Amino acid sequence: MEGQAAGWHRLQLQAVDGGDAGIASSRGTEEQAVFRQATPYPLSPTWKVILLSDGSVTRHLQLMTNQRVEVECLEQRNIGHEREGLPAAAALIEGPLVQRQVLLHIPDPHSKAYVYASSWWSAATIDEYLRDRSQPIWVSLSQGRTELYREILQLELGHCPYLEGCFQAEGPFWGRQYLFWHGGKPLTLIYEVFSTSLEEFLGSPHLGPGPAASQLPSGPAADS
């Protein structure tokens, strides 16, 4: 499965069983989510902001929780020119590649992880933009006053046993994939997954009652 060979953690898109039975997994584009409402259920405004805005997730979390976001760097390693198991859009980043994986924590009494992110950078430029691996990407880029354009490629809703352990929370989780562009060139590809524990700060992602199970789409809407 994509995501395993390269050692990163992607959501598994299959129908949901158990406590959240009736919520289908899905994968689709930003246009489908915004203009065609092609998500398993209508998203609340706060979750739309988190998933679809071009703002920093780190900045959003700080504003909504009034707490500083801390980074746990799980990995930052050179993976060379190997692209197998990576999202298709990683081909846009000039190799050799550096793969970085982090968890974002909010220092509440339990210091739980609320966001997982995997990103892919050109080994030739990563040190220029990420000088301190302990800082969130947004902090590093804003300190350098780097002008960026965020292109959201895909939204996902699914499960990942590894991330359930990291988050100490059950799925399904929302995720997104996007490119940062700088100077007309792709700077980095980022894949983020959001813990359901964020509902403590954002409220439910559901806007009103969700549709019945028989009305929900199942399976991927598109592949990367």
mmCIF file of C-alpha atoms in Angstrom:
data_model
loop_
_atom_site.group_PDB
_atom_site.id
_atom_site.type_symbol
_atom_site.label_atom_id
_atom_site.label_comp_id
_atom_site.label_asym_id
_atom_site.label_seq_id
_atom_site.Cartn_x
_atom_site.Cartn_y
_atom_site.Cartn_z
ATOM 1 C CA MET A 1 0.000 0.000 0.000
ATOM 2 C CA GLU A 2 1.199 3.505 -0.794
ATOM 3 C CA GLY A 3 2.805 5.097 2.225
ATOM 4 C CA GLN A 4 4.211 1.934 3.791
ATOM 5 C CA ALA A 5 7.230 1.274 1.566
ATOM 6 C CA ALA A 6 8.619 4.759 2.215
ATOM 7 C CA GLY A 7 7.907 4.584 5.953
ATOM 8 C CA TRP A 8 5.248 7.281 6.202
ATOM 9 C CA HIS A 9 1.673 6.915 7.356
ATOM 10 C CA ARG A 10 -1.257 7.412 5.021
ATOM 11 C CA LEU A 11 -4.942 7.031 5.796
ATOM 12 C CA GLN A 12 -6.532 3.778 4.735
ATOM 13 C CA LEU A 13 -9.626 4.433 2.676
ATOM 14 C CA GLN A 14 -12.127 1.701 3.360
ATOM 15 C CA ALA A 15 -15.678 1.714 4.686
ATOM 16 C CA VAL A 16 -15.783 2.347 8.426
ATOM 17 C CA ASP A 17 -17.023 -0.355 10.781
ATOM 18 C CA GLY A 18 -17.868 -0.242 14.468
ATOM 19 C CA GLY A 19 -18.807 2.840 16.440
ATOM 20 C CA ASP A 20 -18.697 5.173 13.460
ATOM 21 C CA ALA A 21 -20.431 2.752 11.101
ATOM 22 C CA GLY A 22 -22.141 4.643 8.364
ATOM 23 C CA ILE A 23 -19.339 7.142 7.794
ATOM 24 C CA ALA A 24 -17.578 6.205 4.594
ATOM 25 C CA SER A 25 -13.948 6.826 3.795
ATOM 26 C CA SER A 26 -13.300 9.146 0.901
ATOM 27 C CA ARG A 27 -10.646 10.906 -1.143
ATOM 28 C CA GLY A 28 -11.299 13.935 -3.295
ATOM 29 C CA THR A 29 -10.098 17.334 -4.428
ATOM 30 C CA GLU A 30 -10.528 20.767 -2.884
ATOM 31 C CA GLU A 31 -12.941 21.716 -5.681
ATOM 32 C CA GLN A 32 -15.111 18.688 -4.941
ATOM 33 C CA ALA A 33 -15.218 19.534 -1.236
ATOM 34 C CA VAL A 34 -15.925 23.260 -1.635
ATOM 35 C CA PHE A 35 -18.101 23.546 -4.706
ATOM 36 C CA ARG A 36 -19.763 20.150 -4.981
ATOM 37 C CA GLN A 37 -19.913 19.263 -1.278
ATOM 38 C CA ALA A 38 -18.523 15.865 -2.273
ATOM 39 C CA THR A 39 -17.595 14.815 1.262
ATOM 40 C CA PRO A 40 -19.193 11.999 3.283
ATOM 41 C CA TYR A 41 -21.004 14.652 5.336
ATOM 42 C CA PRO A 42 -21.241 18.475 5.252
ATOM 43 C CA LEU A 43 -18.254 20.006 7.028
ATOM 44 C CA SER A 44 -18.627 22.578 9.801
ATOM 45 C CA PRO A 45 -17.137 26.047 9.163
ATOM 46 C CA THR A 46 -14.284 25.554 11.663
ATOM 47 C CA TRP A 47 -13.187 22.289 10.054
ATOM 48 C CA LYS A 48 -13.455 23.841 6.596
ATOM 49 C CA VAL A 49 -11.035 26.528 7.744
ATOM 50 C CA ILE A 50 -8.573 23.940 9.061
ATOM 51 C CA LEU A 51 -8.796 21.685 5.995
ATOM 52 C CA LEU A 52 -9.306 24.077 3.109
ATOM 53 C CA SER A 53 -7.881 27.494 3.947
ATOM 54 C CA ASP A 54 -4.427 28.550 2.783
ATOM 55 C CA GLY A 55 -3.431 29.535 6.319
ATOM 56 C CA SER A 56 -0.964 27.701 8.537
ATOM 57 C CA VAL A 57 -2.379 24.828 10.588
ATOM 58 C CA THR A 58 0.136 25.684 13.319
ATOM 59 C CA ARG A 59 -1.102 29.266 13.418
ATOM 60 C CA HIS A 60 -4.750 28.152 13.415
ATOM 61 C CA LEU A 61 -4.123 25.800 16.347
ATOM 62 C CA GLN A 62 -2.368 28.502 18.341
ATOM 63 C CA LEU A 63 -5.216 30.964 17.770
ATOM 64 C CA MET A 64 -7.928 28.439 18.640
ATOM 65 C CA THR A 65 -6.246 26.981 21.735
ATOM 66 C CA ASN A 66 -4.239 29.968 23.001
ATOM 67 C CA GLN A 67 -1.288 27.623 23.411
ATOM 68 C CA ARG A 68 2.060 27.274 21.709
ATOM 69 C CA VAL A 69 2.313 24.324 19.327
ATOM 70 C CA GLU A 70 5.289 22.036 19.930
ATOM 71 C CA VAL A 71 6.955 19.791 17.327
ATOM 72 C CA GLU A 72 8.075 16.212 17.839
ATOM 73 C CA CYS A 73 10.326 15.359 14.891
ATOM 74 C CA LEU A 74 9.943 11.644 14.190
ATOM 75 C CA GLU A 75 12.226 11.587 11.175
ATOM 76 C CA GLN A 76 14.191 13.787 8.815
ATOM 77 C CA ARG A 77 16.272 11.733 6.429
ATOM 78 C CA ASN A 78 17.584 11.745 2.890
ATOM 79 C CA ILE A 79 15.735 9.145 0.808
ATOM 80 C CA GLY A 80 17.625 9.902 -2.403
ATOM 81 C CA HIS A 81 15.803 9.673 -5.694
ATOM 82 C CA GLU A 82 13.467 6.880 -4.558
ATOM 83 C CA ARG A 83 9.831 7.790 -5.297
ATOM 84 C CA GLU A 84 8.145 4.419 -4.836
ATOM 85 C CA GLY A 85 5.428 4.579 -2.182
ATOM 86 C CA LEU A 86 5.279 8.392 -2.223
ATOM 87 C CA PRO A 87 2.342 10.509 -3.405
ATOM 88 C CA ALA A 88 2.409 11.158 -7.145
ATOM 89 C CA ALA A 89 2.957 14.897 -6.572
ATOM 90 C CA ALA A 90 6.346 14.147 -4.958
ATOM 91 C CA ALA A 91 7.627 13.803 -8.524
ATOM 92 C CA LEU A 92 7.369 17.613 -8.764
ATOM 93 C CA ILE A 93 10.024 18.100 -6.073
ATOM 94 C CA GLU A 94 13.582 18.054 -7.398
ATOM 95 C CA GLY A 95 15.573 15.128 -6.026
ATOM 96 C CA PRO A 96 17.318 13.827 -4.092
ATOM 97 C CA LEU A 97 14.539 14.091 -1.520
ATOM 98 C CA VAL A 98 14.466 14.550 2.235
ATOM 99 C CA GLN A 99 11.482 13.010 4.018
ATOM 100 C CA ARG A 100 10.396 14.705 7.256
ATOM 101 C CA GLN A 101 7.747 13.366 9.643
ATOM 102 C CA VAL A 102 6.472 15.246 12.700
ATOM 103 C CA LEU A 103 3.734 15.257 15.297
ATOM 104 C CA LEU A 104 2.301 18.569 16.484
ATOM 105 C CA HIS A 105 1.542 18.681 20.204
ATOM 106 C CA ILE A 106 -0.462 21.138 22.255
ATOM 107 C CA PRO A 107 1.093 21.272 25.750
ATOM 108 C CA ASP A 108 -2.113 20.513 27.608
ATOM 109 C CA PRO A 109 -1.854 18.379 30.773
ATOM 110 C CA HIS A 110 -1.285 15.257 28.640
ATOM 111 C CA SER A 111 0.697 16.879 25.787
ATOM 112 C CA LYS A 112 -1.229 14.854 23.245
ATOM 113 C CA ALA A 113 -0.405 14.884 19.545
ATOM 114 C CA TYR A 114 -3.127 16.508 17.457
ATOM 115 C CA VAL A 115 -1.616 16.610 13.952
ATOM 116 C CA TYR A 116 0.666 14.295 11.977
ATOM 117 C CA ALA A 117 2.579 15.645 8.992
ATOM 118 C CA SER A 118 4.891 14.090 6.450
ATOM 119 C CA SER A 119 6.665 16.332 3.974
ATOM 120 C CA TRP A 120 9.100 15.930 1.106
ATOM 121 C CA TRP A 121 11.793 18.493 0.294
ATOM 122 C CA SER A 122 14.670 18.847 -2.120
ATOM 123 C CA ALA A 123 17.872 17.959 -0.300
ATOM 124 C CA ALA A 124 19.509 20.894 -2.104
ATOM 125 C CA THR A 125 17.248 23.503 -0.465
ATOM 126 C CA ILE A 126 15.810 22.117 2.788
ATOM 127 C CA ASP A 127 18.551 23.585 4.997
ATOM 128 C CA GLU A 128 17.831 27.020 3.549
ATOM 129 C CA TYR A 129 14.188 26.892 4.659
ATOM 130 C CA LEU A 130 14.217 24.556 7.694
ATOM 131 C CA ARG A 131 17.206 25.560 9.761
ATOM 132 C CA ASP A 132 15.756 24.239 13.030
ATOM 133 C CA ARG A 133 14.004 20.862 12.812
ATOM 134 C CA SER A 134 12.351 21.442 16.205
ATOM 135 C CA GLN A 135 10.240 24.290 14.800
ATOM 136 C CA PRO A 136 6.995 23.991 12.833
ATOM 137 C CA ILE A 137 7.393 24.580 9.099
ATOM 138 C CA TRP A 138 5.235 27.714 9.286
ATOM 139 C CA VAL A 139 7.512 29.250 11.945
ATOM 140 C CA SER A 140 10.658 28.541 9.944
ATOM 141 C CA LEU A 141 9.217 29.922 6.716
ATOM 142 C CA SER A 142 7.703 33.016 8.347
ATOM 143 C CA GLN A 143 10.975 33.846 10.089
ATOM 144 C CA GLY A 144 12.619 33.875 6.675
ATOM 145 C CA ARG A 145 9.698 35.932 5.263
ATOM 146 C CA THR A 146 9.277 33.331 2.536
ATOM 147 C CA GLU A 147 6.387 34.157 0.205
ATOM 148 C CA LEU A 148 4.359 31.036 -0.510
ATOM 149 C CA TYR A 149 1.307 29.818 -2.370
ATOM 150 C CA ARG A 150 -0.465 26.751 -0.964
ATOM 151 C CA GLU A 151 -2.128 24.468 -3.538
ATOM 152 C CA ILE A 152 -4.413 21.958 -1.842
ATOM 153 C CA LEU A 153 -4.407 18.801 -3.934
ATOM 154 C CA GLN A 154 -6.558 16.365 -2.014
ATOM 155 C CA LEU A 155 -8.699 15.738 1.059
ATOM 156 C CA GLU A 156 -9.012 12.338 2.690
ATOM 157 C CA LEU A 157 -11.102 10.700 5.394
ATOM 158 C CA GLY A 158 -9.937 7.336 6.669
ATOM 159 C CA HIS A 159 -8.207 5.235 9.305
ATOM 160 C CA CYS A 160 -4.610 4.603 10.336
ATOM 161 C CA PRO A 161 -3.860 2.282 13.289
ATOM 162 C CA TYR A 162 -0.425 3.845 13.809
ATOM 163 C CA LEU A 163 -1.879 7.336 14.102
ATOM 164 C CA GLU A 164 -4.653 6.152 16.401
ATOM 165 C CA GLY A 165 -1.849 5.173 18.765
ATOM 166 C CA CYS A 166 -0.029 8.488 18.336
ATOM 167 C CA PHE A 167 -3.197 10.533 18.791
ATOM 168 C CA GLN A 168 -4.667 8.301 21.521
ATOM 169 C CA ALA A 169 -7.913 8.704 19.619
ATOM 170 C CA GLU A 170 -10.075 6.675 17.264
ATOM 171 C CA GLY A 171 -10.636 7.533 13.609
ATOM 172 C CA PRO A 172 -11.762 8.137 11.028
ATOM 173 C CA PHE A 173 -9.413 11.093 10.637
ATOM 174 C CA TRP A 174 -9.439 13.933 8.126
ATOM 175 C CA GLY A 175 -6.269 14.485 6.131
ATOM 176 C CA ARG A 176 -5.072 16.708 3.318
ATOM 177 C CA GLN A 177 -2.253 16.871 0.792
ATOM 178 C CA TYR A 178 -0.876 20.121 -0.597
ATOM 179 C CA LEU A 179 2.061 21.762 -2.333
ATOM 180 C CA PHE A 180 3.874 24.901 -1.237
ATOM 181 C CA TRP A 181 4.996 26.953 -4.249
ATOM 182 C CA HIS A 182 7.763 29.549 -4.016
ATOM 183 C CA GLY A 183 9.119 31.612 -6.868
ATOM 184 C CA GLY A 184 7.011 29.697 -9.374
ATOM 185 C CA LYS A 185 8.454 26.312 -8.332
ATOM 186 C CA PRO A 186 7.155 23.608 -5.956
ATOM 187 C CA LEU A 187 9.054 23.932 -2.681
ATOM 188 C CA THR A 188 7.616 21.019 -0.687
ATOM 189 C CA LEU A 189 4.771 18.498 -0.678
ATOM 190 C CA ILE A 190 3.002 18.098 2.680
ATOM 191 C CA TYR A 191 0.574 15.410 3.874
ATOM 192 C CA GLU A 192 -1.297 16.170 7.120
ATOM 193 C CA VAL A 193 -3.689 14.142 9.270
ATOM 194 C CA PHE A 194 -5.825 15.681 12.029
ATOM 195 C CA SER A 195 -6.807 13.950 15.269
ATOM 196 C CA THR A 196 -10.467 13.668 16.187
ATOM 197 C CA SER A 197 -9.411 15.090 19.588
ATOM 198 C CA LEU A 198 -9.353 18.499 17.902
ATOM 199 C CA GLU A 199 -13.133 18.471 18.299
ATOM 200 C CA GLU A 200 -12.422 19.667 21.853
ATOM 201 C CA PHE A 201 -11.336 22.994 20.337
ATOM 202 C CA LEU A 202 -13.078 23.043 16.938
ATOM 203 C CA GLY A 203 -16.348 21.313 17.671
ATOM 204 C CA SER A 204 -17.679 18.469 15.564
ATOM 205 C CA PRO A 205 -16.650 18.358 11.886
ATOM 206 C CA HIS A 206 -20.284 17.519 11.080
ATOM 207 C CA LEU A 207 -22.512 20.376 9.977
ATOM 208 C CA GLY A 208 -25.889 19.190 11.237
ATOM 209 C CA PRO A 209 -27.012 15.567 11.079
ATOM 210 C CA GLY A 210 -25.092 13.403 8.647
ATOM 211 C CA PRO A 211 -26.775 11.387 5.907
ATOM 212 C CA ALA A 212 -27.725 7.769 6.376
ATOM 213 C CA ALA A 213 -25.123 5.118 5.694
ATOM 214 C CA SER A 214 -26.810 4.060 2.476
ATOM 215 C CA GLN A 215 -26.458 7.604 1.122
ATOM 216 C CA LEU A 216 -22.737 7.937 1.695
ATOM 217 C CA PRO A 217 -20.107 7.481 -1.013
ATOM 218 C CA SER A 218 -17.597 4.725 -0.312
ATOM 219 C CA GLY A 219 -14.059 4.175 -1.456
ATOM 220 C CA PRO A 220 -11.631 6.646 -3.037
ATOM 221 C CA ALA A 221 -12.893 9.438 -5.265
ATOM 222 C CA ALA A 222 -9.495 9.900 -6.833
ATOM 223 C CA ASP A 223 -5.970 8.556 -6.471
ATOM 224 C CA SER A 224 -2.868 10.649 -6.087
#
